[in-house]
Coordinates of N, CA and C in Angstrom, one line a residue:
G13 N -0.9 -13.6 -27.9 CA -0.3 -14.9 -28.2 C 0.1 -15.8 -27.0
T14 N 0.1 -15.1 -25.8 CA 0.5 -15.9 -24.6 C -0.5 -15.5 -23.5
L15 N -0.7 -16.4 -22.6 CA -1.6 -16.2 -21.4 C -0.9 -15.3 -20.4
I16 N -1.7 -14.4 -19.8 CA -1.1 -13.5 -18.8 C -0.7 -14.4 -17.6
H17 N -1.5 -15.3 -17.2 CA -1.2 -16.2 -16.0 C -1.7 -17.6 -16.4
E18 N -1.1 -18.6 -15.8 CA -1.5 -20.0 -16.0 C -1.8 -20.7 -14.7
G19 N -2.7 -21.6 -14.7 CA -3.0 -22.4 -13.5 C -4.3 -22.2 -13.0
R20 N -4.6 -22.8 -11.8 CA -5.9 -22.8 -11.2 C -5.9 -21.6 -10.1
V21 N -7.0 -21.0 -10.1 CA -7.2 -19.9 -9.2 C -7.4 -20.5 -7.8
G22 N -6.7 -19.9 -6.8 CA -6.7 -20.5 -5.5 C -5.5 -21.4 -5.2
V23 N -4.8 -21.7 -6.3 CA -3.6 -22.5 -6.2 C -2.4 -21.8 -6.8
D24 N -2.4 -21.6 -8.1 CA -1.3 -21.0 -8.8 C -1.6 -19.5 -9.1
V25 N -2.8 -19.1 -9.1 CA -3.2 -17.7 -9.4 C -4.1 -17.2 -8.3
N26 N -3.9 -15.9 -7.9 CA -4.7 -15.3 -6.9 C -5.9 -14.6 -7.5
L27 N -6.8 -14.1 -6.7 CA -8.0 -13.5 -7.1 C -7.7 -12.3 -8.0
E28 N -6.8 -11.4 -7.6 CA -6.5 -10.2 -8.5 C -5.9 -10.6 -9.8
Q29 N -5.1 -11.6 -9.9 CA -4.5 -12.1 -11.1 C -5.6 -12.7 -12.0
A30 N -6.5 -13.4 -11.4 CA -7.7 -14.0 -12.2 C -8.6 -12.8 -12.7
Q31 N -8.8 -11.8 -11.9 CA -9.5 -10.7 -12.4 C -8.9 -10.0 -13.6
T32 N -7.6 -9.9 -13.6 CA -6.8 -9.4 -14.7 C -7.0 -10.2 -15.9
C33 N -7.1 -11.5 -15.8 CA -7.3 -12.4 -16.9 C -8.7 -12.3 -17.4
A34 N -9.7 -12.1 -16.5 CA -11.1 -11.9 -16.9 C -11.2 -10.6 -17.7
L35 N -10.5 -9.5 -17.2 CA -10.6 -8.3 -17.9 C -10.0 -8.4 -19.3
Q36 N -8.9 -9.1 -19.5 CA -8.3 -9.4 -20.8 C -9.3 -10.2 -21.7
C37 N -9.9 -11.1 -21.1 CA -10.9 -11.9 -21.9 C -12.0 -10.9 -22.4
G38 N -12.5 -10.0 -21.6 CA -13.5 -9.1 -22.0 C -13.0 -8.2 -23.1
L39 N -11.7 -7.7 -23.0 CA -11.2 -6.9 -24.1 C -11.1 -7.7 -25.4
N40 N -10.7 -8.9 -25.3 CA -10.6 -9.8 -26.4 C -11.9 -10.0 -27.1
L41 N -13.0 -10.1 -26.3 CA -14.3 -10.3 -26.8 C -14.8 -9.0 -27.6
L42 N -14.5 -7.9 -27.0 CA -14.8 -6.6 -27.6 C -14.1 -6.4 -28.9
A43 N -12.8 -6.8 -28.9 CA -12.0 -6.7 -30.2 C -12.6 -7.6 -31.2
Q44 N -13.1 -8.8 -30.9 CA -13.7 -9.7 -31.9 C -15.0 -9.2 -32.4
V45 N -15.8 -8.6 -31.6 CA -17.0 -8.0 -32.0 C -16.7 -6.8 -33.0
K46 N -15.8 -6.0 -32.6 CA -15.4 -4.9 -33.5 C -14.9 -5.4 -34.8
A47 N -14.0 -6.4 -34.8 CA -13.5 -6.9 -36.0 C -14.6 -7.5 -36.9
A48 N -15.6 -8.1 -36.3 CA -16.7 -8.8 -37.1 C -17.7 -7.8 -37.6
S49 N -18.0 -6.7 -36.8 CA -19.1 -5.8 -37.1 C -18.6 -4.4 -37.6
G50 N -17.3 -4.1 -37.5 CA -16.7 -2.9 -37.9 C -16.7 -1.8 -36.9
S51 N -17.5 -1.9 -35.8 CA -17.5 -0.9 -34.8 C -18.2 -1.4 -33.5
L52 N -17.8 -0.9 -32.4 CA -18.5 -1.3 -31.1 C -19.8 -0.6 -31.1
E53 N -20.0 0.4 -31.9 CA -21.4 1.1 -31.9 C -22.4 0.1 -32.5
Q54 N -22.0 -0.9 -33.1 CA -23.0 -1.9 -33.7 C -23.6 -2.8 -32.6
I55 N -23.0 -2.8 -31.4 CA -23.6 -3.6 -30.3 C -24.8 -2.9 -29.8
R56 N -25.9 -3.7 -29.9 CA -27.2 -3.2 -29.3 C -27.2 -3.5 -27.8
R57 N -26.7 -4.7 -27.5 CA -26.6 -5.1 -26.1 C -25.8 -6.4 -25.9
V58 N -25.3 -6.5 -24.7 CA -24.6 -7.8 -24.3 C -25.7 -8.6 -23.7
V59 N -25.9 -9.8 -24.3 CA -27.0 -10.6 -23.8 C -26.6 -11.5 -22.6
K60 N -25.4 -12.2 -22.7 CA -25.0 -13.0 -21.6 C -23.5 -13.3 -21.7
L61 N -22.9 -13.4 -20.5 CA -21.6 -13.9 -20.4 C -21.6 -15.2 -19.6
N62 N -20.7 -16.1 -20.1 CA -20.5 -17.4 -19.4 C -19.0 -17.4 -19.0
V63 N -18.8 -17.3 -17.7 CA -17.4 -17.2 -17.2 C -17.0 -18.5 -16.6
F64 N -15.9 -19.1 -17.1 CA -15.4 -20.3 -16.5 C -14.1 -20.0 -15.8
V65 N -14.0 -20.4 -14.6 CA -12.8 -20.2 -13.8 C -12.2 -21.5 -13.3
A66 N -11.0 -21.8 -13.8 CA -10.3 -23.0 -13.4 C -9.9 -22.7 -11.9
S67 N -10.4 -23.5 -11.0 CA -10.1 -23.1 -9.6 C -10.0 -24.4 -8.7
S68 N -9.4 -24.1 -7.6 CA -9.3 -25.2 -6.6 C -10.7 -25.5 -6.0
P69 N -10.9 -26.7 -5.5 CA -12.2 -27.0 -4.9 C -12.7 -26.1 -3.8
N70 N -11.7 -25.4 -3.1 CA -12.1 -24.6 -2.0 C -12.2 -23.1 -2.4
F71 N -12.0 -22.8 -3.7 CA -12.1 -21.4 -4.1 C -13.6 -21.1 -4.5
T72 N -14.2 -20.1 -3.9 CA -15.6 -19.9 -4.0 C -16.0 -18.5 -4.5
Q73 N -15.0 -17.8 -5.1 CA -15.2 -16.4 -5.5 C -15.2 -16.2 -7.0
Q74 N -15.7 -17.2 -7.7 CA -15.8 -17.1 -9.2 C -16.5 -15.9 -9.6
H75 N -17.6 -15.5 -8.8 CA -18.3 -14.3 -9.2 C -17.5 -13.0 -9.1
L76 N -16.5 -13.0 -8.2 CA -15.7 -11.8 -8.2 C -14.7 -11.8 -9.3
V77 N -14.3 -12.9 -9.8 CA -13.5 -13.0 -11.0 C -14.3 -12.4 -12.2
A78 N -15.5 -12.9 -12.3 CA -16.4 -12.5 -13.4 C -16.7 -11.0 -13.4
N79 N -16.7 -10.4 -12.2 CA -17.0 -9.0 -12.1 C -16.1 -8.1 -13.0
A80 N -14.9 -8.5 -13.1 CA -13.9 -7.7 -13.9 C -14.4 -7.5 -15.3
A81 N -14.9 -8.6 -15.9 CA -15.4 -8.5 -17.3 C -16.7 -7.8 -17.3
S82 N -17.6 -8.1 -16.4 CA -18.9 -7.4 -16.4 C -18.7 -5.9 -16.2
E83 N -17.8 -5.5 -15.3 CA -17.6 -4.0 -15.1 C -17.0 -3.4 -16.4
L84 N -16.2 -4.1 -17.1 CA -15.6 -3.6 -18.3 C -16.7 -3.2 -19.3
F85 N -17.7 -4.2 -19.5 CA -18.7 -4.0 -20.5 C -19.6 -2.8 -20.0
G86 N -19.8 -2.6 -18.7 CA -20.6 -1.5 -18.3 C -19.8 -0.1 -18.5
K87 N -18.5 -0.1 -18.3 CA -17.8 1.1 -18.6 C -17.7 1.5 -20.1
V88 N -17.6 0.4 -20.9 CA -17.4 0.7 -22.4 C -18.8 0.9 -23.0
L89 N -19.8 0.2 -22.6 CA -21.1 0.2 -23.3 C -22.2 0.8 -22.6
G90 N -22.0 1.2 -21.3 CA -23.1 1.8 -20.5 C -24.2 0.8 -20.3
T91 N -25.4 1.3 -20.4 CA -26.5 0.4 -20.2 C -26.6 -0.8 -21.2
D92 N -26.0 -0.6 -22.4 CA -26.0 -1.7 -23.4 C -25.1 -2.8 -22.9
G93 N -24.3 -2.6 -21.9 CA -23.4 -3.6 -21.4 C -24.0 -4.4 -20.3
V94 N -25.2 -4.1 -19.8 CA -25.9 -4.8 -18.8 C -26.3 -6.2 -19.4
H95 N -26.0 -7.3 -18.6 CA -26.2 -8.6 -19.2 C -26.5 -9.6 -18.1
A96 N -27.0 -10.8 -18.5 CA -27.1 -11.9 -17.7 C -25.7 -12.6 -17.6
R97 N -25.5 -13.4 -16.6 CA -24.2 -14.0 -16.4 C -24.2 -15.2 -15.6
S98 N -23.3 -16.1 -16.0 CA -23.0 -17.3 -15.1 C -21.5 -17.3 -14.9
A99 N -21.1 -17.7 -13.7 CA -19.7 -17.8 -13.3 C -19.6 -19.1 -12.6
V100 N -18.8 -20.0 -13.2 CA -18.7 -21.4 -12.7 C -17.2 -21.8 -12.5
G101 N -17.0 -22.6 -11.5 CA -15.7 -23.1 -11.3 C -15.6 -24.5 -12.0
V102 N -14.4 -24.7 -12.7 CA -14.1 -25.9 -13.4 C -12.8 -26.4 -13.0
A103 N -12.5 -27.7 -13.3 CA -11.3 -28.3 -12.8 C -10.1 -27.8 -13.6
V104 N -10.2 -27.6 -14.9 CA -9.1 -27.2 -15.8 C -9.7 -26.6 -17.1
L105 N -8.9 -25.7 -17.7 CA -9.3 -25.1 -19.0 C -8.2 -25.3 -20.0
P106 N -8.5 -25.2 -21.3 CA -7.5 -25.4 -22.3 C -6.3 -24.5 -22.1
L107 N -5.1 -25.0 -22.4 CA -3.8 -24.3 -22.3 C -3.5 -23.9 -20.9
N108 N -4.2 -24.5 -19.9 CA -4.0 -24.2 -18.5 C -4.3 -22.8 -18.1
S109 N -5.3 -22.2 -18.9 CA -5.8 -20.9 -18.7 C -6.6 -20.9 -17.4
P110 N -6.5 -19.8 -16.6 CA -7.3 -19.7 -15.4 C -8.7 -19.3 -15.6
V111 N -9.0 -18.5 -16.7 CA -10.3 -18.0 -17.0 C -10.6 -18.1 -18.5
E112 N -11.8 -18.4 -18.8 CA -12.3 -18.4 -20.2 C -13.7 -17.8 -20.2
I113 N -14.0 -17.0 -21.1 CA -15.3 -16.3 -21.2 C -15.9 -16.4 -22.6
D114 N -17.1 -16.8 -22.7 CA -17.8 -16.7 -24.0 C -19.0 -15.7 -23.7
A115 N -19.4 -15.1 -24.8 CA -20.5 -14.1 -24.7 C -21.4 -14.1 -25.9
I116 N -22.6 -13.7 -25.6 CA -23.6 -13.5 -26.7 C -23.9 -12.0 -26.8
F117 N -23.7 -11.4 -28.0 CA -23.9 -10.0 -28.2 C -25.1 -9.9 -29.2
E118 N -26.0 -8.9 -29.0 CA -27.0 -8.6 -30.0 C -26.5 -7.4 -30.8
L119 N -26.4 -7.5 -32.1 CA -26.0 -6.3 -32.9 C -27.1 -5.6 -33.5
K120 N -26.9 -4.4 -33.9 CA -27.9 -3.6 -34.6 C -28.1 -4.0 -36.0

């Protein structure tokens, strides 16, 4: 119901806090897939992650923020969690969130 951290990475939020946010986004995505399909075993593969990081203009480690979610999918799904990914910096996200992730999953 509430954000773990708020603000822009490199200003209000540090790298480690942003990675925690990305990890939580990944957990939320897995929870949504489980709710929709009944089981994480229904995931054939993770196709792609799009990771948006609200960051200061001089912050250039969006890829390290995204790694937290990517690594989660690898730990939970093994080779089925291997995916394509984009990680981009943006000026602001809804609700002043530092990280937002959308994903495409292929189900069995």
